[in-house]
C-alpha cells in the first residue's frame, strides 16, 4: 500500500503541488488551492479492467428496508426512515438544534435494546452530551466516543459495528494525513469521505452534523453535498421557537417534505399544526398585516406577513426584508409604484414574516404587496382573507401550484383565500380588498 501524501490541488484547473499557495501558479485563481490526500499507486493499470458492464434488465433492484428513527417529523423528511449505509448531513447555524435533534433520535432508537448507538462527540465533551440527555429525559443506553481524529473514529465504528452512528460535528474532525486545521475545506471533505466509505462498507446509517455560518463559510456543508446521500437543512431564528427541517437532497426519498419542530424546554417537539402556532399571536384588523398560505414541501402553512412604511429621513429610503428575499421585495415595491400607483418613493419600508421562518414560495407575493399597500394606505384587510398569488412585473397576479391544498388548509383555520381568481392585477386586488 503506497503512503498517503498531502497535495494542494487547484479547484479550478486541477494543478497540484506539495505546498500551499494563495494564487494558483497555473491558472492564476486566488484561494483555490485545497489540501487533498493523494494515493500515489504504481499498479493502477492492472485494475482498469475490473469494471463490469451490466444489463439493465438483469440488475436486481433491492427495496431497501427502512428503519424508523421514532421522530415522526424526521422520518417523513428522510422519506420514511433510515436506510442501511445512508449518510445524512444535518446542516444549520450553530445553536439551532442539530445536536438536540440527533440526541433525541439516538435516545428514541436506543429504546429498542437491539439497537447500538454510537455518538461521536467532537465538539462537546461526553459529559455535556450526558447532561443534554438528562435534560431531554432520556433513559436509553448509548456509546459515546470523545475524539476528533477521523481515523480513530472509523476504527471505533468498525470495532463496535453500531446500528446508528452520529458524528457531531464534521468540522471538528481531522486526519493526520493532511496538514490543514480542523474545519478547512480539505479536512472537512476528506473526513466526510472516509466516514462515508466506512458507513457504506458496513451498511450503517450515519448522521453527520455540519455548521453553517450566516456568511455561509466555505468549509461548511456546501463542500459535502455531493459526498453524502441526504442533506437536511435546519432553518429558523434562534430567538424563536419554530424550526423547519428541509431535505434539499435525498438519494433515498423525495425532497419536498418538511419537518416542523418547536424548540421547548425538553427538546424539539414535532408540530402537527404549524399554521396555528404561526398565527397564534396575530392581531387582527390592523393595517400592514396579511395572511398568506405557502407550500412548504407538500404542506400548506398559513403565515403572517407584516409591513410597515414611514416617510424616510434619508436620501435613499431604507428597505428591510426579514424572512423573504430582499430582491423580491424591491421588485414588488417597484410593481406597486408603477402598476398600482402607490407613491412609495420616499418611504422606508419594512417587511417581516412572523415566527422567524423564511419563505421562498412565490405564492406569497400578493400578500407582501397587500401588506405594504395596507400599511401605506393605513387601511386593514378583512381579517379572514388569506392572499395567495405570484406577482409579475406587469402587475398581474398569477396562479400558483397546489391552490386547492392551500384553500383547504385556509378553510380549516377559518380563512378565505383571495387569489388570481378574485382579481386580475395587484391594483384590482388592492381596490377590492382595501377599497382604494
Ligand atoms: P443545540 O442542539 O446544541 O444546537 P446545535 O447543535 O445546532 O449547535 O441547541 C442549542 C440550543 O437549544 C441552546 O440554545 C439550548 C436550546 N435547547 C432548548 O431550548 N431545549 C432543550 O431541550 C435543549 C437540549 C436545548
Ligand atoms: Mg451542537
XYZ file of C-alpha atoms and ligand atoms in Angstrom:
462
model
C 0.000 0.000 0.000
C 1.518 3.306 -1.014
C 1.691 6.004 1.617
C -0.937 8.728 1.529
C 0.541 12.071 0.625
C -0.942 15.536 1.033
C -1.110 17.659 -2.082
C -2.605 21.061 -2.703
C -4.894 20.890 -5.714
C -6.357 23.876 -7.534
C -10.168 23.538 -7.587
C -10.344 25.438 -10.855
C -7.748 23.816 -13.111
C -6.573 20.722 -11.236
C -2.944 21.830 -10.956
C -1.261 20.281 -7.925
C 1.852 20.913 -5.868
C 3.122 19.967 -2.443
C 2.961 23.479 -0.981
C 0.059 25.782 -0.409
C -0.183 28.938 -2.488
C -2.604 31.834 -2.262
C -2.760 32.001 -6.028
C -2.672 29.011 -8.363
C 0.652 29.150 -10.260
C -1.008 27.565 -13.275
C -4.308 29.393 -13.835
C -3.852 32.358 -11.503
C -7.076 31.844 -9.474
C -6.878 33.141 -5.918
C -7.700 30.965 -2.899
C -8.366 27.863 -4.956
C -5.668 25.533 -3.582
C -7.270 22.883 -1.343
C -5.327 20.230 0.512
C -6.154 16.748 -0.763
C -4.891 13.265 0.035
C -3.226 11.720 -2.957
C -2.700 7.967 -3.101
C 0.347 7.565 -5.298
C -0.013 3.997 -6.548
C 2.163 2.402 -9.169
C -0.087 -0.508 -10.079
C -3.198 1.304 -11.283
C -3.240 -0.121 -14.796
C -3.898 -3.659 -13.657
C -7.238 -2.652 -12.176
C -8.539 -0.971 -15.267
C -10.463 -3.992 -16.483
C -12.291 -4.599 -13.232
C -15.437 -2.592 -14.003
C -18.359 -4.740 -15.151
C -20.861 -3.981 -17.869
C -24.349 -4.845 -16.656
C -27.628 -5.258 -18.497
C -30.357 -3.072 -17.081
C -32.874 -5.930 -17.177
C -30.585 -8.182 -15.153
C -29.972 -5.750 -12.326
C -31.781 -6.735 -9.149
C -33.468 -3.779 -7.530
C -33.254 -4.187 -3.806
C -36.071 -2.471 -1.967
C -34.124 -1.110 0.940
C -35.657 -1.678 4.300
C -36.399 1.465 6.258
C -35.579 1.819 9.903
C -37.824 4.301 11.678
C -35.984 6.756 13.872
C -39.029 7.261 16.058
C -39.078 11.015 15.427
C -42.162 11.291 13.218
C -41.214 14.557 11.536
C -37.646 13.421 10.918
C -38.824 10.122 9.422
C -41.065 11.918 6.979
C -38.272 14.256 5.794
C -35.982 11.267 5.331
C -38.598 9.669 3.111
C -39.867 7.105 5.609
C -36.852 6.363 7.776
C -33.187 5.452 7.582
C -31.713 3.077 5.037
C -28.623 0.988 5.773
C -25.458 2.758 4.696
C -27.285 6.065 4.309
C -25.228 9.113 5.207
C -27.251 12.130 6.254
C -25.740 15.577 6.649
C -27.624 17.738 9.133
C -26.687 21.341 8.423
C -27.614 24.546 10.167
C -26.383 27.541 12.102
C -24.710 26.925 15.449
C -27.214 26.706 18.288
C -30.220 25.958 16.119
C -30.843 22.462 17.494
C -28.865 19.942 15.459
C -27.325 18.206 18.462
C -30.669 18.273 20.241
C -32.466 16.570 17.365
C -29.804 13.916 16.939
C -29.560 13.204 20.661
C -33.326 12.762 20.728
C -33.171 10.469 17.712
C -30.425 8.444 19.353
C -32.499 8.120 22.511
C -35.585 7.053 20.583
C -33.658 4.398 18.720
C -31.909 3.260 21.880
C -35.258 2.291 23.358
C -35.041 -0.790 21.185
C -32.499 -2.856 23.071
C -31.152 -4.429 19.876
C -30.009 -1.024 18.642
C -26.497 0.083 19.433
C -25.966 3.820 19.016
C -22.540 5.364 18.724
C -22.329 9.113 19.346
C -19.063 10.803 18.415
C -18.570 13.979 20.418
C -16.013 16.026 18.569
C -17.408 19.319 19.721
C -18.641 18.764 23.231
C -17.396 16.526 25.991
C -19.217 13.282 26.739
C -20.475 14.774 29.992
C -22.083 17.667 28.095
C -23.917 15.149 25.946
C -24.927 13.236 29.051
C -26.242 16.478 30.522
C -28.342 17.064 27.424
C -29.643 13.503 27.595
C -30.722 14.154 31.154
C -32.391 17.406 30.138
C -34.270 15.528 27.430
C -35.371 12.966 29.987
C -33.784 10.131 28.023
C -33.251 6.700 29.510
C -31.753 4.609 26.718
C -28.146 3.457 26.585
C -25.628 4.623 24.005
C -21.912 4.616 23.377
C -20.006 7.887 23.365
C -16.640 8.485 21.740
C -14.670 11.617 22.546
C -12.322 12.087 19.640
C -11.526 14.391 16.790
C -9.302 12.038 14.823
C -11.325 10.641 11.962
C -9.201 7.534 11.530
C -9.591 6.690 15.192
C -13.342 7.202 14.880
C -13.562 4.991 11.793
C -11.627 2.358 13.755
C -14.099 2.550 16.643
C -17.066 2.290 14.289
C -15.548 -0.777 12.673
C -14.898 -2.307 16.051
C -18.317 -1.596 17.572
C -20.441 -2.003 14.404
C -23.280 0.164 15.786
C -26.760 0.257 14.252
C -26.538 4.060 14.020
C -23.543 6.393 14.136
C -23.816 10.118 14.853
C -20.842 12.405 14.267
C -21.133 15.821 15.913
C -19.626 17.705 14.135
C -17.682 17.112 10.937
C -15.898 20.461 11.270
C -14.081 19.356 14.404
C -12.514 16.262 12.824
C -9.083 15.959 11.278
C -6.921 13.302 9.694
C -3.196 13.197 10.284
C -2.691 12.666 6.536
C -3.404 16.345 5.930
C -1.710 19.307 7.496
C -4.684 21.687 7.422
C -6.566 22.678 10.571
C -9.954 21.256 11.580
C -12.705 22.888 9.573
C -10.599 23.629 6.492
C -12.084 22.574 3.161
C -9.525 19.816 2.690
C -10.014 18.308 6.142
C -13.810 18.508 6.091
C -14.009 16.872 2.687
C -11.502 14.116 3.444
C -13.003 13.290 6.862
C -16.510 13.123 5.405
C -15.393 10.890 2.611
C -13.634 8.477 4.999
C -16.707 8.289 7.222
C -18.981 7.800 4.210
C -16.825 4.969 2.895
C -16.950 3.346 6.321
C -20.756 3.698 6.568
C -21.234 2.192 3.096
C -18.860 -0.672 3.728
C -20.513 -1.670 6.996
C -24.049 -0.731 5.944
C -24.521 1.575 8.920
C -26.750 4.647 8.711
C -24.832 7.728 9.769
C -25.659 11.315 10.678
C -23.027 14.000 10.177
C -23.521 17.415 11.741
C -22.267 20.394 9.730
C -22.303 24.012 10.847
C -23.101 26.893 8.581
C -22.444 30.459 9.488
C -24.547 33.416 8.446
C -21.937 34.213 5.806
C -22.030 30.619 4.538
C -18.486 29.596 5.450
C -16.781 27.770 2.616
C -15.732 24.769 4.655
C -19.342 24.213 5.575
C -21.938 21.769 4.313
C -21.744 23.024 0.728
C -18.486 21.179 0.087
C -20.061 17.969 1.373
C -23.325 17.918 -0.509
C -22.074 15.592 -3.214
C -20.375 13.226 -0.762
C -23.443 12.386 1.313
C -26.793 10.793 0.352
C -29.088 13.223 2.067
C -28.778 16.825 3.183
C -31.158 18.099 5.826
C -31.198 21.842 6.296
C -32.203 23.292 9.646
C -33.957 26.649 9.401
C -35.355 29.094 11.882
C -34.410 32.026 14.059
C -32.535 31.100 17.195
C -34.546 33.634 19.153
C -37.808 31.997 18.065
C -39.027 28.520 18.801
C -40.109 27.310 15.360
C -37.677 25.142 13.366
C -38.054 23.767 9.859
C -36.027 20.794 8.697
C -35.903 20.533 4.947
C -34.402 17.816 2.760
C -32.562 19.648 -0.002
C -31.044 16.479 -1.391
C -32.181 12.917 -0.872
C -30.963 9.885 -2.779
C -33.436 7.666 -0.930
C -36.603 9.715 -0.991
C -38.396 12.884 -2.053
C -37.086 16.364 -1.323
C -40.445 18.005 -0.895
C -41.070 17.028 2.698
C -40.536 19.482 5.519
C -40.340 18.621 9.188
C -41.709 21.234 11.554
C -40.470 21.380 15.128
C -40.808 23.629 18.130
C -37.845 24.084 20.467
C -39.083 23.627 24.002
C -37.539 23.245 27.453
C -37.453 19.490 26.959
C -36.180 19.320 23.409
C -37.613 19.563 19.919
C -41.264 18.656 19.572
C -42.875 17.795 16.265
C -45.544 20.325 15.308
C -48.656 18.952 13.594
C -50.270 22.287 13.136
C -47.662 24.957 12.333
C -50.241 27.410 10.967
C -51.931 27.634 14.328
C -48.583 28.286 16.006
C -47.662 30.996 13.480
C -51.000 32.791 13.712
C -51.481 32.432 17.458
C -50.376 35.975 18.267
C -51.850 37.676 15.243
C -53.538 40.990 15.898
C -56.479 41.311 13.549
C -57.783 44.390 11.769
C -54.507 46.276 11.919
C -53.064 47.887 8.786
C -49.980 46.110 7.477
C -50.877 42.545 8.428
C -51.792 39.996 5.759
C -52.040 36.225 5.980
C -50.783 34.039 3.155
C -50.759 30.303 2.526
C -47.376 28.969 1.444
C -46.482 25.473 0.387
C -43.567 24.110 2.383
C -42.858 20.933 0.508
C -46.218 19.290 0.224
C -47.513 21.001 3.288
C -49.654 24.148 3.184
C -48.795 26.553 6.005
C -50.501 29.815 6.884
C -48.064 32.583 7.744
C -48.472 36.230 8.608
C -46.693 38.897 6.578
C -46.288 42.273 8.243
C -45.308 45.542 6.656
C -44.578 48.997 7.947
C -43.995 52.159 5.951
C -42.840 55.500 7.318
C -41.766 58.609 5.461
C -37.996 58.476 5.203
C -35.468 60.936 6.595
C -32.797 59.542 4.305
C -31.784 60.402 0.763
C -32.131 56.745 -0.185
C -35.066 55.250 1.745
C -34.463 52.126 3.789
C -35.899 48.807 2.658
C -35.644 45.916 5.081
C -36.870 42.379 4.383
C -36.915 39.703 7.079
C -37.983 36.211 6.085
C -38.344 36.987 2.376
C -35.877 37.614 -0.412
C -34.710 41.235 -0.448
C -34.510 41.478 -4.250
C -38.050 40.093 -4.497
C -39.295 42.746 -2.099
C -37.629 45.502 -4.126
C -39.269 44.179 -7.259
C -42.680 44.107 -5.605
C -42.238 47.673 -4.330
C -41.420 48.745 -7.899
C -44.532 46.967 -9.166
C -46.642 48.706 -6.521
C -45.288 52.086 -7.578
C -45.604 51.647 -11.321
C -48.599 49.337 -11.688
C -50.735 50.249 -8.695
C -49.827 53.941 -8.491
C -48.670 53.916 -4.866
C -46.188 56.695 -4.083
C -43.651 54.717 -2.116
C -40.629 56.697 -3.384
C -39.892 58.495 -0.135
C -40.971 55.709 2.220
C -38.859 53.492 4.437
C -40.376 50.023 4.008
C -40.032 47.090 6.373
C -41.429 43.642 5.648
C -41.363 40.821 8.163
C -42.581 37.238 8.278
C -43.594 36.417 11.833
C -42.364 33.302 13.608
C -38.850 33.613 12.213
C -39.482 31.428 9.175
C -38.084 32.084 5.710
C -40.436 31.972 2.760
C -39.196 31.192 -0.724
C -42.603 30.360 -2.245
C -43.632 32.920 -4.894
C -47.227 32.487 -3.802
C -46.522 34.939 -1.020
C -46.004 37.882 -3.454
C -49.598 39.065 -3.374
C -49.640 39.062 0.422
C -46.423 41.130 0.517
C -47.919 43.672 -1.911
C -51.154 43.872 0.041
C -49.300 44.219 3.351
C -47.215 47.115 2.023
C -50.274 48.760 0.435
C -52.286 48.228 3.601
C -49.582 49.814 5.756
C -49.079 52.706 3.348
C -52.798 53.446 2.954
C -53.365 52.805 6.648
C -56.308 50.521 5.958
C -56.678 46.975 7.183
C -57.733 43.982 5.122
C -60.730 41.858 6.064
C -59.337 39.681 8.866
C -60.419 36.372 7.318
C -58.637 36.896 3.977
C -55.528 34.880 3.097
C -53.803 36.265 -0.012
C -52.164 33.817 -2.405
C -50.591 34.579 -5.773
C -47.367 35.257 -7.607
C -46.990 38.827 -8.855
C -45.407 39.548 -12.232
C -43.628 42.667 -13.447
C -46.752 43.789 -15.286
C -48.589 43.914 -12.003
C -50.568 40.787 -12.844
C -51.438 38.198 -10.226
C -50.536 34.699 -11.358
C -51.795 31.329 -10.296
C -49.650 29.198 -8.032
C -49.308 25.455 -7.761
C -51.309 23.497 -5.236
C -54.034 26.104 -4.894
C -56.702 23.617 -3.789
C -54.450 22.340 -0.999
C -53.895 25.894 0.171
C -57.597 26.741 0.023
C -58.382 23.655 2.080
C -55.861 24.470 4.789
C -57.024 28.107 4.894
C -60.623 26.982 5.256
C -59.712 24.664 8.104
C -58.406 27.647 10.045
C -61.291 29.922 9.124
C -59.639 31.853 6.295
C -60.866 32.574 2.782
C -58.264 32.591 0.005
C -58.039 35.618 -2.268
C -56.006 34.574 -5.296
C -55.674 35.075 -9.037
C -59.376 34.353 -9.485
C -60.511 37.250 -7.367
C -58.566 39.974 -9.136
C -56.544 40.002 -12.321
C -53.993 42.535 -11.139
C -52.420 43.805 -7.955
C -54.144 47.136 -8.467
C -57.528 45.374 -8.699
C -56.784 43.296 -5.596
C -55.855 46.438 -3.638
C -59.039 48.122 -4.796
C -61.183 45.156 -3.898
C -59.626 44.314 -0.539
C -58.592 47.753 0.687
C -61.296 49.747 -1.042
C -58.910 52.153 -2.787
P -28.072 22.526 20.041
O -28.816 21.310 19.645
O -26.934 22.358 20.969
O -27.595 23.337 18.761
P -26.541 22.954 17.612
O -26.099 21.554 17.867
O -27.316 23.116 16.342
O -25.442 23.923 17.711
O -29.180 23.501 20.638
C -28.762 24.567 21.353
C -29.899 25.435 21.832
O -31.100 24.744 22.077
C -29.456 26.041 23.110
O -29.565 27.442 22.987
C -30.368 25.488 24.141
C -31.574 25.059 23.380
N -32.249 23.892 23.954
C -33.551 24.006 24.377
O -34.170 25.071 24.302
N -34.194 22.904 24.905
C -33.568 21.712 25.011
O -34.177 20.732 25.491
C -32.205 21.591 24.577
C -31.472 20.298 24.678
C -31.593 22.706 24.038
Mg -24.197 21.007 18.564
